[in-house]
Short mmCIF file of C-alpha atoms and ligand atoms in Angstrom, two decimals:
data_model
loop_
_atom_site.label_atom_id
_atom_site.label_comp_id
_atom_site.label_asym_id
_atom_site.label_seq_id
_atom_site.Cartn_x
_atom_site.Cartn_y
_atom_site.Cartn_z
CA UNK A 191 0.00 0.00 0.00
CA UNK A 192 1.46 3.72 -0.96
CA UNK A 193 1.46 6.29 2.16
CA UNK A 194 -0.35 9.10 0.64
CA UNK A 195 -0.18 12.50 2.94
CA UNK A 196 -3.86 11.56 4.05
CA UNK A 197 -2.57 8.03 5.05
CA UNK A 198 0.18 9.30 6.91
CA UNK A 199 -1.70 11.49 8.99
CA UNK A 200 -3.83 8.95 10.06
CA UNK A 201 -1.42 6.88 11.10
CA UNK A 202 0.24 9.97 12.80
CA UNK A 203 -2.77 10.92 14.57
CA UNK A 204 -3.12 6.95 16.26
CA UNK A 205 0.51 7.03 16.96
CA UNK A 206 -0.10 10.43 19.28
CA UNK A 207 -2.98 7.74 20.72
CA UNK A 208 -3.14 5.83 23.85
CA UNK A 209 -5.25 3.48 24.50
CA UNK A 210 -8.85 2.63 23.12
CA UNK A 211 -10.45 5.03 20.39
CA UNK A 212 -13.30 5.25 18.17
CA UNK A 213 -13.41 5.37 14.59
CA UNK A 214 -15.62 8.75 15.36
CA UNK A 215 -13.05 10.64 17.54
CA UNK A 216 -10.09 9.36 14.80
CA UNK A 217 -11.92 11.55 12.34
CA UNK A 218 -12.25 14.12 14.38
CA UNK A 219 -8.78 14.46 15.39
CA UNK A 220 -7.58 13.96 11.57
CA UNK A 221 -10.24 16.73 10.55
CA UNK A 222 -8.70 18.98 12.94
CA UNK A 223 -5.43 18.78 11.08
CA UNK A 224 -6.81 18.20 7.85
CA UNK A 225 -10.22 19.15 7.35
CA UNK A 226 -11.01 17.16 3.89
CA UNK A 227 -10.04 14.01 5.68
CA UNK A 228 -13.47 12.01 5.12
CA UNK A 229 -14.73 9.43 7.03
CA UNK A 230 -14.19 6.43 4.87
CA UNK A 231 -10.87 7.18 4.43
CA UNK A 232 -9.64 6.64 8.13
CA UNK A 233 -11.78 3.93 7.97
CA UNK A 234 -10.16 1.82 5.12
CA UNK A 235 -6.69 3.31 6.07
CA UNK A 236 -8.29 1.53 9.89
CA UNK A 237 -9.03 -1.70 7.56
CA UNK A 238 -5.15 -1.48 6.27
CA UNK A 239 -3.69 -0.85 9.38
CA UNK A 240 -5.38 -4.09 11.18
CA UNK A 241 -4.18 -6.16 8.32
CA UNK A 242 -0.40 -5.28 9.19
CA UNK A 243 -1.45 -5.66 12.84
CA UNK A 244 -0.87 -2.08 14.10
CA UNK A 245 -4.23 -1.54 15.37
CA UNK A 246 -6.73 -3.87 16.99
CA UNK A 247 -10.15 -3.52 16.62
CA UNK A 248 -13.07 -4.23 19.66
CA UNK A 249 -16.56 -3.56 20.57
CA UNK A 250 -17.91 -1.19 23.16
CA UNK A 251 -20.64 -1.23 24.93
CA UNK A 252 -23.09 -0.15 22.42
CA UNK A 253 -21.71 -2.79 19.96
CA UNK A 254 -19.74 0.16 18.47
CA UNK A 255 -15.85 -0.09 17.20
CA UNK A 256 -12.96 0.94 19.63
CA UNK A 257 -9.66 0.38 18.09
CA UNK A 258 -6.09 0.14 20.27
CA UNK A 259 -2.74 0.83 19.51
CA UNK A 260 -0.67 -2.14 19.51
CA UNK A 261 -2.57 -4.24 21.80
CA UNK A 262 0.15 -5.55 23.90
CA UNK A 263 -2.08 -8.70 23.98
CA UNK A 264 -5.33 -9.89 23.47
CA UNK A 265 -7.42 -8.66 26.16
CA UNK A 266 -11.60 -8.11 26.72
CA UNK A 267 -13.53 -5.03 28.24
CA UNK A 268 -15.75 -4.81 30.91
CA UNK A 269 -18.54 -1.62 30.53
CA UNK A 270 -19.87 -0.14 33.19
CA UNK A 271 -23.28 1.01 32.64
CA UNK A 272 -23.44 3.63 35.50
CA UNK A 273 -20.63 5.57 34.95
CA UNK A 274 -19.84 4.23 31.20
CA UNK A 275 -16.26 3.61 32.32
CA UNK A 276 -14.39 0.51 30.41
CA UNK A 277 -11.39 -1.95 31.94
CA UNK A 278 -9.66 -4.22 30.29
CA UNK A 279 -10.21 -7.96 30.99
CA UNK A 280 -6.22 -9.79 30.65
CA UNK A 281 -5.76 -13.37 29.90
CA UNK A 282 -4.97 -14.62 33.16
CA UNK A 283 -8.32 -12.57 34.10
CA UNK A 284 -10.51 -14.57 31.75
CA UNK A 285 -8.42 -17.99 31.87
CA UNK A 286 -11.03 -19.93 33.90
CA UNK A 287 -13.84 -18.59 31.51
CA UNK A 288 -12.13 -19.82 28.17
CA UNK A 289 -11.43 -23.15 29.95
CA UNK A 290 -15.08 -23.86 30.33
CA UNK A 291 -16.52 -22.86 27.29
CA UNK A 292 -13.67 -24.49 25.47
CA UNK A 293 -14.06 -27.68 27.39
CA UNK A 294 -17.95 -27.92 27.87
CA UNK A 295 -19.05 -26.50 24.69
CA UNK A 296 -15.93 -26.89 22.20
CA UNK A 297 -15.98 -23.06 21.57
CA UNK A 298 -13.09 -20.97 21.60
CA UNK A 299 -13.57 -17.51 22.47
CA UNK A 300 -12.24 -14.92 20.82
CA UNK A 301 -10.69 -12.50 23.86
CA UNK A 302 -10.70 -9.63 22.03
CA UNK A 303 -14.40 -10.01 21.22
CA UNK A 304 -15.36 -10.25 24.33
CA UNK A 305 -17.59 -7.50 25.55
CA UNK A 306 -19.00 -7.31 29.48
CA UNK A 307 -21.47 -4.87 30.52
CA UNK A 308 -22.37 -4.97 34.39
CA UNK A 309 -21.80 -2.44 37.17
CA UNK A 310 -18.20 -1.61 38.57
CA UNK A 311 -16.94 -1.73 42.13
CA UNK A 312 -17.29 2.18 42.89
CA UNK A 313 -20.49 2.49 41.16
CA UNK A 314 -22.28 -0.43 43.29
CA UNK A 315 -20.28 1.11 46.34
CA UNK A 316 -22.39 4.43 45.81
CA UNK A 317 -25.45 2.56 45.13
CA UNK A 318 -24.87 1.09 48.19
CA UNK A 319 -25.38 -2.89 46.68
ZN1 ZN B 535 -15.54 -7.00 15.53
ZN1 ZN B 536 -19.18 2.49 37.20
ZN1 ZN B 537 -8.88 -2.61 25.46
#
């Protein structure tokens, strides 16, 4: 694939990313430097970029796309639907889990699609439950 300018300022803008983002707020942030960068651009630059294993796409809460930097590792997300905070579930976290479903029902889940929504530990603290 050739690095045109709009390429390369996508790929600038995740670098200057930590952690989770949307496909939303990456347009945003390339619009603010460039503002002809359209939306399916970043998107199929997004495609690209997963391909050659730079960025890692999940789901959020609402079933929409989050995308990491480098994912050190496969990991889930657990969503809290109080405060609409997210935390990352590890390997070791979700070991047991796999296990099970592997061994009981032959399916192998897919850690990075895995998606929790619940409530978290200061949220139920506050609620008092
Ligand atoms: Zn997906
Ligand atoms: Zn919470
Ligand atoms: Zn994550």
């Amino acid at each position: 694939m050739r690095w045109t300018p709009q390429r390369r300022l996508i790929l600038d803008v995740i670098e200057a990313t930590d952690g989770h983002v949307t496909g939303a707020e990456l347009v945003d942030r390339c619009r603010a430097q460039d503002p002809e960068t359209t939306p399916s651009t970043v998107y199929r630059t997004l495609r690209v970029l997963e391909e050659l294993g730079v960025v890692q796409h999940a789901h959020g809460a609402d079933g929409r796309e989050e995308f990491h930097i480098r994912p050190a590792e496969a990991h889930g997300h657990l969503h809290c639907s109080s405060c609409g905070e997210s935390w990352e579930i590890s390997p070791a976290d979700a070991a047991a889990t796999v296990r099970e479903f592997r061994d009981r029902l032959g399916f192998e889940i897919d850690l990075s699609h895995l998606s929790v929504g619940g409530r978290c530990a200061r949220c139920r603290a506050v609620a008092g439950a």
